[in-house]
Amino acid sequence: MIPAAFDYAAPATLDEALRLLRRHRHAKVMAGGQSLLSLMKLRVASPSFIIDLRRIGRLAYVKEDKGAIAVGAMTTHAALAAAALVRRRLPALAQAAEAIGDLQVRNVGTIGGSLAHADPAADYPAVLLACDGVVVVRGPRGTRKVPAGQWFTGLFATALRSGEIVVEVQFPILPAGTRSAYVKMKHPASGFAVVGAAAVVRLGRDGRVADVRLAFTGAASHAFRARAAEEALRGQEPTEAAVRAAMARAPEGVDLLEDLVADAAYRAQLVRVYGARAVLAALG
Amino acid sequence: MIVRARVNGEWRSAEVWAGASLLHLLRDHLGLPGSKNACEQGECGSCSVWLDGELVCACLVLAAQAHAREVRTVEALAAGDRLHPVQEAFVEAGAVQCGFCTPGFVVAAVDLLQRDPAPDDATIREALSGNLCRCTGYAKILDAVRLAAQRMAGRPR
């Protein structure tokens, strides 16, 4: 398995990376390379130029910044899973990072690379949507912030424009009492999500569900919010029966993927079951 | 391009093409064939090595990505003829069948025991989940890791 020939550069600064990206029209930006190198070896991707971001300092960090958890694009899944701030304030994100592939992949793969690649079965997309995250990109015309709901535009497709590089991902810090969880059914061989569900839930003073955001990955061409199920759950008592009843509506209006592992009917069932598990896990 | 890396404690360099993986660098240019070339897709873990102390699949890292960094391979584990306790435990527990996956499993097991000297079974399974044994000799591999953990608990390394 040998990739097609390409030229390689590992620029020391983001500006230099952006310049190279402008100059080489068929260049691909490489973060950890855990998806890209695999696709290049299979010749699914044959970029003529690789711009490796590894030498650019200050793109790997997890910090609290203006009410959000700011994650540098080059932060590895392993670093994110281990970050105390994330584990404490946004368990769903730590759980998603921890559930990716295996240790060898988590030590190298990055959140920026994963979100730019937009694999329909990747884990972060569900969390990004459920948390109302923001993807920060830098391009020839400066910095742009793309809300989660506008990021995923199709199968392996995002709002990232030509010449732009993902530099940061922001997750608003959840107010006290708002809880989150991510659960998935792992493909037994690849480790990708057959279905993954992220839930962010807040109970009101009356003990009922005041607010809930629920998003799925692995089930369709890209991650999606299950708004009908959210609507059905709002105002309900947070009982297992009520959660399961609301989840009947989770696959509503979604064109579900079919493959050898799961046909559309089974995926719809997985969406209902894992949606309920995510909400119940968030409620603890 | 010239890639220079500190491999098993020694600075080595080689001229490789841009598409060469770290695994190719080790096996074909530096005379270190211990890390095995199997799936080439980061699925099987046969090429597991340490890059700056972290377990990675050498097949999914470009040689260029390892430039100026520290690489440690399975060859670094034994001291001359004296096997590493994890290697000894693999032999004693019969955790080797065809042997092709063994170097990757040994490296992943050593990585685990460095982080967690007394792992429970679930932790061992999770830590080795990136390594595949197509002889399906997993039960004895788990035995070997448990045995190594016991042995290493009682002796300095």
Coordinates of C-alpha atoms in Angstrom, one line a residue:
Chain A
M1 CA 0.0 0.0 0.0
I2 CA 1.9 3.0 -1.3
P3 CA 0.4 6.4 -1.7
A4 CA 0.6 8.4 -4.9
A5 CA 3.6 10.7 -5.1
F6 CA 3.3 14.0 -3.3
D7 CA 5.5 16.8 -2.0
Y8 CA 5.7 17.5 1.7
A9 CA 6.2 20.5 3.8
A10 CA 6.0 21.0 7.6
P11 CA 5.8 24.8 8.0
A12 CA 6.8 26.3 11.3
T13 CA 3.9 28.9 11.4
L14 CA 0.2 29.0 10.6
D15 CA 0.8 31.9 8.2
E16 CA 3.3 29.9 6.2
A17 CA 0.9 26.9 6.1
L18 CA -1.9 29.3 4.8
R19 CA 0.6 30.6 2.1
L20 CA 1.4 27.1 1.0
L21 CA -2.2 26.2 0.9
R22 CA -2.9 29.2 -1.4
R23 CA 0.0 28.3 -3.6
H24 CA -0.8 24.6 -4.0
R25 CA -4.3 24.1 -5.2
H26 CA -4.3 20.4 -4.7
A27 CA -2.7 20.4 -1.3
K28 CA -4.2 18.6 1.7
V29 CA -3.6 19.8 5.2
M30 CA -2.5 17.0 7.5
A31 CA -3.1 17.1 11.3
G32 CA -2.5 13.7 12.8
G33 CA -2.9 11.9 9.5
Q34 CA -4.8 8.9 11.0
S35 CA -7.6 9.1 8.4
L36 CA -5.7 10.9 5.6
L37 CA -2.7 8.6 5.4
S38 CA -5.0 5.6 5.4
L39 CA -7.0 7.1 2.5
M40 CA -3.9 8.0 0.6
K41 CA -2.5 4.5 0.8
L42 CA -5.8 3.2 -0.5
R43 CA -5.5 5.9 -3.2
V44 CA -8.9 7.2 -2.3
A45 CA -7.1 10.5 -1.8
S46 CA -4.1 11.5 -3.9
P47 CA -3.1 15.0 -2.9
S48 CA -0.1 16.3 -4.8
F49 CA 1.1 18.3 -1.7
I50 CA 0.9 17.6 2.0
I51 CA 1.0 20.5 4.5
D52 CA 1.9 18.9 7.8
L53 CA 0.8 21.1 10.8
R54 CA 2.9 19.2 13.4
R55 CA 5.6 21.9 13.7
I56 CA 3.3 24.7 14.3
G57 CA 3.4 25.5 18.0
R58 CA 0.4 26.6 20.1
L59 CA -2.2 24.6 18.2
A60 CA -2.5 21.9 20.9
Y61 CA -4.1 23.1 24.1
V62 CA -7.2 22.8 26.2
K63 CA -8.1 25.9 28.1
E64 CA -11.0 27.9 29.5
D65 CA -11.6 31.0 27.5
K66 CA -14.5 33.5 27.7
G67 CA -17.1 31.0 29.0
A68 CA -16.0 28.2 26.6
I69 CA -13.6 25.3 26.6
A70 CA -11.2 26.2 23.8
V71 CA -9.5 23.2 22.2
G72 CA -6.6 23.7 19.9
A73 CA -7.1 22.0 16.5
M74 CA -3.9 19.8 17.0
T75 CA -5.0 18.5 20.4
T76 CA -5.0 14.7 20.2
H77 CA -7.9 12.6 21.3
A78 CA -5.8 11.1 24.1
A79 CA -4.9 14.6 25.4
L80 CA -8.5 15.7 25.3
A81 CA -9.8 12.5 27.0
A82 CA -7.2 13.1 29.8
A83 CA -7.8 16.9 30.2
A84 CA -9.2 17.5 33.7
L85 CA -11.1 20.6 32.6
V86 CA -13.0 18.5 30.0
R87 CA -13.6 15.6 32.3
R88 CA -15.0 17.9 34.9
R89 CA -17.0 20.4 32.8
L90 CA -18.0 18.5 29.7
P91 CA -17.9 14.7 30.3
A92 CA -19.6 14.1 26.9
L93 CA -16.5 15.4 25.1
A94 CA -14.1 13.4 27.2
Q95 CA -16.3 10.3 26.7
A96 CA -16.3 10.8 22.9
A97 CA -12.5 11.3 22.8
E98 CA -11.9 8.2 24.9
A99 CA -14.2 6.1 22.6
I100 CA -12.3 6.8 19.4
G101 CA -10.5 3.9 17.7
D102 CA -7.7 2.6 19.9
L103 CA -4.9 4.1 21.9
Q104 CA -2.5 4.1 19.0
V105 CA -4.9 6.3 17.0
R106 CA -5.9 8.4 20.0
N107 CA -2.3 9.3 20.6
V108 CA -1.9 10.8 17.1
G109 CA -5.3 11.7 15.8
T110 CA -6.6 15.2 16.5
I111 CA -9.9 17.0 17.0
G112 CA -9.2 19.5 14.2
G113 CA -8.3 16.8 11.8
S114 CA -11.4 14.8 12.7
L115 CA -13.8 17.7 12.3
A116 CA -12.3 18.8 9.0
H117 CA -12.4 15.2 7.7
A118 CA -16.1 14.9 8.8
D119 CA -16.3 11.1 8.6
P120 CA -20.0 10.3 9.1
A121 CA -19.1 7.8 11.8
A122 CA -16.7 10.0 13.7
D123 CA -17.5 10.6 17.4
Y124 CA -17.0 14.3 17.9
P125 CA -19.7 15.6 15.5
A126 CA -22.5 14.5 17.9
V127 CA -20.9 16.3 20.8
L128 CA -20.1 19.4 18.8
L129 CA -23.8 19.6 17.8
A130 CA -25.3 18.8 21.2
C131 CA -23.0 21.3 22.9
D132 CA -23.6 24.1 20.3
G133 CA -19.9 24.2 19.7
V134 CA -18.1 26.5 17.3
V135 CA -15.4 25.6 14.8
V136 CA -12.8 28.4 14.4
V137 CA -11.1 28.5 11.0
R138 CA -8.3 30.7 9.6
G139 CA -8.1 31.6 6.0
P140 CA -6.8 34.2 3.5
R141 CA -9.5 36.6 4.8
G142 CA -8.8 36.1 8.4
T143 CA -10.6 34.2 11.1
R144 CA -14.1 32.9 10.9
K145 CA -16.3 31.1 13.5
V146 CA -18.7 28.5 12.2
P147 CA -21.5 27.3 14.5
A148 CA -21.8 23.5 14.8
G149 CA -25.2 23.5 13.1
Q150 CA -23.6 24.9 9.9
W151 CA -20.4 22.9 10.0
F152 CA -21.4 19.5 8.6
T153 CA -22.9 19.9 5.1
G154 CA -22.8 16.3 3.8
L155 CA -20.8 13.1 3.6
F156 CA -17.2 14.0 4.4
A157 CA -18.2 17.6 3.6
T158 CA -18.0 20.7 5.8
A159 CA -18.3 24.5 5.7
L160 CA -14.5 24.7 5.5
R161 CA -13.6 26.7 2.4
S162 CA -10.7 26.4 0.1
G163 CA -7.6 27.9 1.6
E164 CA -8.9 27.6 5.2
I165 CA -7.4 25.6 8.1
V166 CA -9.3 24.6 11.3
V167 CA -7.4 26.2 14.2
E168 CA -9.7 25.8 17.3
V169 CA -12.9 24.2 18.5
Q170 CA -15.0 26.0 21.2
F171 CA -17.5 24.3 23.5
P172 CA -19.6 26.7 25.6
I173 CA -19.2 25.8 29.3
L174 CA -22.5 24.3 30.4
P175 CA -24.3 26.2 33.2
A176 CA -24.2 24.5 36.6
G177 CA -26.8 21.7 36.7
T178 CA -26.6 21.0 33.0
R179 CA -25.2 17.6 32.3
S180 CA -23.8 15.8 29.3
A181 CA -23.0 12.3 28.1
Y182 CA -21.8 10.5 24.9
V183 CA -22.5 6.8 24.3
K184 CA -21.9 4.8 21.2
M185 CA -22.3 1.4 19.6
K186 CA -18.8 0.7 18.4
H187 CA -18.2 -1.1 15.1
P188 CA -16.5 -4.3 16.3
A189 CA -13.7 -4.1 13.8
S190 CA -13.1 -0.4 13.0
G191 CA -14.2 1.1 16.3
F192 CA -16.1 3.8 14.5
A193 CA -19.6 4.6 15.7
V194 CA -22.4 2.5 14.1
V195 CA -24.5 5.0 16.1
G196 CA -23.2 7.5 18.6
A197 CA -25.4 9.8 20.7
A198 CA -24.6 12.9 22.7
A199 CA -27.0 14.5 25.1
V200 CA -27.0 17.7 27.1
V201 CA -29.8 17.9 29.6
R202 CA -30.9 20.5 32.2
L203 CA -33.6 19.8 34.7
G204 CA -35.8 22.7 35.9
R205 CA -36.7 23.6 39.5
D206 CA -39.8 21.4 39.2
G207 CA -37.6 18.4 38.4
R208 CA -38.8 18.2 34.8
V209 CA -36.7 18.4 31.7
A210 CA -36.2 22.1 31.1
D211 CA -33.9 21.8 28.2
V212 CA -32.3 19.0 26.2
R213 CA -30.1 18.9 23.2
L214 CA -29.6 15.6 21.5
A215 CA -27.4 14.8 18.5
F216 CA -26.4 11.6 16.6
T217 CA -23.4 10.5 14.6
G218 CA -22.9 7.4 12.5
A219 CA -26.6 7.2 11.5
A220 CA -26.7 9.5 8.5
S221 CA -24.5 11.1 5.9
H222 CA -23.5 13.6 8.7
A223 CA -24.3 14.2 12.3
F224 CA -27.7 15.7 13.1
R225 CA -29.8 17.2 16.0
A226 CA -32.9 15.1 16.8
R227 CA -35.2 18.1 17.4
A228 CA -38.5 16.2 17.4
A229 CA -37.2 14.0 20.2
E230 CA -35.9 17.0 22.1
E231 CA -39.3 18.7 21.8
A232 CA -41.0 15.5 23.0
L233 CA -38.8 15.3 26.0
R234 CA -39.0 18.9 27.1
G235 CA -41.3 19.4 30.1
Q236 CA -41.4 15.7 30.8
E237 CA -40.5 13.9 34.1
P238 CA -36.9 12.5 33.6
T239 CA -38.1 8.9 34.0
E240 CA -36.7 6.1 31.9
A241 CA -40.2 5.5 30.4
A242 CA -40.6 9.1 29.4
V243 CA -37.1 9.2 27.9
R244 CA -37.7 6.1 25.9
A245 CA -41.1 7.3 24.8
A246 CA -39.6 10.6 23.5
M247 CA -36.9 8.7 21.7
A248 CA -39.5 7.1 19.4
R249 CA -39.2 10.4 17.5
A250 CA -35.4 10.6 17.4
P251 CA -35.0 9.1 13.8
E252 CA -37.8 11.3 12.5
G253 CA -37.1 12.9 9.1
V254 CA -33.6 11.5 8.8
D255 CA -32.3 9.6 5.8
L256 CA -30.5 6.9 7.6
L257 CA -27.4 5.1 6.3
E258 CA -27.5 1.5 5.3
D259 CA -24.5 -0.8 5.3
L260 CA -23.4 -4.3 6.0
V261 CA -23.5 -3.7 9.8
A262 CA -26.9 -2.1 10.0
D263 CA -29.8 -1.5 7.6
A264 CA -32.0 1.6 8.0
A265 CA -34.6 0.0 10.2
Y266 CA -31.9 -1.3 12.6
R267 CA -30.1 2.0 12.6
A268 CA -33.4 3.7 13.5
Q269 CA -33.7 1.4 16.5
L270 CA -30.1 2.1 17.5
V271 CA -30.9 5.8 17.3
R272 CA -33.8 5.3 19.7
V273 CA -31.9 3.1 22.1
Y274 CA -28.7 5.0 22.2
G275 CA -30.5 8.3 22.4
A276 CA -32.2 7.1 25.5
R277 CA -29.0 5.8 26.9
A278 CA -27.2 9.1 26.3
V279 CA -30.0 11.1 28.1
L280 CA -30.2 8.6 31.0
A281 CA -26.3 8.6 31.3
A282 CA -26.3 12.4 31.3
L283 CA -29.0 12.4 34.0
G284 CA -26.8 10.0 36.0
Chain B
M1 CA 14.2 14.0 2.0
I2 CA 16.6 13.3 4.9
V3 CA 14.9 12.2 8.1
R4 CA 16.8 12.2 11.3
A5 CA 15.4 10.7 14.5
R6 CA 16.7 9.4 17.8
V7 CA 15.9 5.7 17.5
N8 CA 16.4 3.4 20.5
G9 CA 18.7 6.0 22.0
E10 CA 20.8 6.6 18.9
W11 CA 20.5 9.4 16.3
R12 CA 20.0 7.9 12.9
S13 CA 19.3 9.4 9.6
A14 CA 18.1 8.1 6.2
E15 CA 17.1 9.4 2.9
V16 CA 13.4 8.5 2.2
W17 CA 10.7 9.7 -0.2
A18 CA 7.8 11.8 1.1
G19 CA 5.4 8.9 1.2
A20 CA 7.6 6.6 3.3
S21 CA 6.1 5.6 6.6
L22 CA 7.9 5.5 9.9
L23 CA 7.5 1.8 9.6
H24 CA 9.4 1.7 6.3
L25 CA 12.1 3.9 7.7
L26 CA 12.6 1.5 10.6
R27 CA 12.4 -1.7 8.6
D28 CA 13.9 -0.8 5.2
H29 CA 16.4 1.9 6.1
L30 CA 17.5 1.4 9.7
G31 CA 17.6 -2.4 9.9
L32 CA 15.0 -2.7 12.5
P33 CA 12.5 -5.3 11.3
G34 CA 11.0 -6.1 14.6
S35 CA 7.9 -3.9 14.0
K36 CA 5.8 -5.8 11.6
N37 CA 4.2 -4.6 8.4
A38 CA 0.7 -6.1 8.2
C39 CA -2.5 -4.1 7.6
E40 CA -0.8 -0.8 6.7
Q41 CA -4.0 0.9 7.8
G42 CA -3.5 1.4 11.5
E43 CA -6.0 -1.3 12.3
C44 CA -3.8 -4.2 13.5
G45 CA -1.2 -2.7 15.7
S46 CA 1.6 -5.0 14.5
C47 CA 3.8 -2.0 13.9
S48 CA 3.3 -0.4 17.3
V49 CA 6.2 1.7 18.4
W50 CA 6.7 4.6 20.7
L51 CA 7.0 8.1 19.2
D52 CA 8.1 10.6 21.9
G53 CA 7.0 8.1 24.4
E54 CA 3.5 7.6 23.0
L55 CA 2.3 4.4 21.5
V56 CA 1.6 4.8 17.8
C57 CA 1.1 2.7 14.6
A58 CA 4.3 3.3 12.7
C59 CA 2.5 2.5 9.5
L60 CA 0.2 5.6 10.0
V61 CA 3.0 8.0 10.7
L62 CA 5.1 9.4 7.9
A63 CA 8.8 9.0 8.4
A64 CA 8.9 12.8 8.0
Q65 CA 6.6 13.2 11.0
A66 CA 9.2 11.5 13.1
H67 CA 11.9 13.9 12.1
A68 CA 13.8 15.3 15.1
R69 CA 11.8 13.1 17.5
E70 CA 12.4 10.1 19.7
V71 CA 11.4 6.6 18.5
R72 CA 11.6 3.5 20.6
T73 CA 10.9 0.0 19.1
V74 CA 10.5 -3.6 20.3
E75 CA 14.2 -4.0 19.6
A76 CA 15.0 -1.8 22.6
L77 CA 13.2 -4.0 25.1
A78 CA 15.6 -6.9 25.6
A79 CA 19.0 -6.2 27.2
G80 CA 21.3 -8.4 25.1
D81 CA 20.1 -11.9 25.7
R82 CA 18.0 -11.0 28.7
L83 CA 14.4 -10.6 27.6
H84 CA 12.1 -7.9 29.0
P85 CA 9.7 -9.4 31.6
V86 CA 6.8 -8.9 29.2
Q87 CA 8.7 -10.9 26.5
E88 CA 9.5 -13.6 29.0
A89 CA 5.9 -13.8 30.1
F90 CA 4.7 -14.1 26.5
V91 CA 7.1 -17.1 26.0
E92 CA 6.1 -18.8 29.3
A93 CA 2.3 -18.2 28.9
G94 CA 2.4 -19.6 25.3
A95 CA 1.1 -16.3 24.1
V96 CA 2.9 -16.7 20.7
Q97 CA 1.3 -18.7 17.9
C98 CA 2.5 -17.6 14.4
G99 CA 4.3 -14.7 16.1
F100 CA 3.5 -12.0 13.6
C101 CA 1.5 -9.9 15.9
T102 CA 3.7 -10.6 18.9
P103 CA 6.1 -7.6 18.7
G104 CA 3.1 -5.2 18.5
F105 CA 1.4 -6.9 21.4
V106 CA 4.6 -6.9 23.5
V107 CA 5.1 -3.1 22.9
A108 CA 1.4 -2.3 23.7
A109 CA 1.6 -4.5 26.8
V110 CA 4.8 -2.8 28.0
D111 CA 3.2 0.6 27.3
L112 CA 0.2 -0.4 29.5
L113 CA 2.3 -1.7 32.4
Q114 CA 4.4 1.6 32.3
R115 CA 1.1 3.5 32.8
D116 CA -0.7 1.0 35.1
P117 CA 1.5 -1.6 36.8
A118 CA -1.6 -3.5 38.1
P119 CA -4.3 -3.3 35.4
D120 CA -7.5 -5.2 35.8
D121 CA -8.8 -7.4 32.9
A122 CA -11.0 -4.7 31.4
T123 CA -8.0 -2.3 31.3
I124 CA -5.8 -4.9 29.7
R125 CA -8.4 -5.6 27.0
E126 CA -8.9 -1.9 26.3
A127 CA -5.1 -1.3 26.2
L128 CA -4.7 -4.2 23.7
S129 CA -7.8 -3.4 21.6
G130 CA -5.6 -1.7 19.0
N131 CA -3.8 -5.0 18.4
L132 CA -5.1 -7.9 16.4
C133 CA -4.1 -11.6 16.6
R134 CA -5.4 -13.5 13.6
C135 CA -4.5 -16.8 15.3
T136 CA -7.0 -15.5 17.9
G137 CA -4.6 -16.3 20.7
Y138 CA -6.1 -13.6 23.0
A139 CA -6.7 -15.7 26.1
K140 CA -3.0 -16.6 26.4
I141 CA -2.0 -13.0 25.6
L142 CA -4.1 -11.8 28.5
D143 CA -2.5 -14.5 30.7
A144 CA 1.0 -13.2 29.6
V145 CA 0.1 -9.6 30.5
R146 CA -1.2 -10.7 34.0
L147 CA 1.9 -12.8 34.5
A148 CA 4.2 -9.9 33.5
A149 CA 2.3 -7.5 35.8
Q150 CA 2.8 -9.9 38.8
R151 CA 6.5 -10.4 38.0
M152 CA 7.2 -6.7 37.4
A153 CA 5.5 -5.7 40.6
G154 CA 8.2 -7.6 42.5
R155 CA 11.2 -6.4 40.7
P156 CA 12.9 -3.2 39.7
R157 CA 13.2 -2.5 36.0

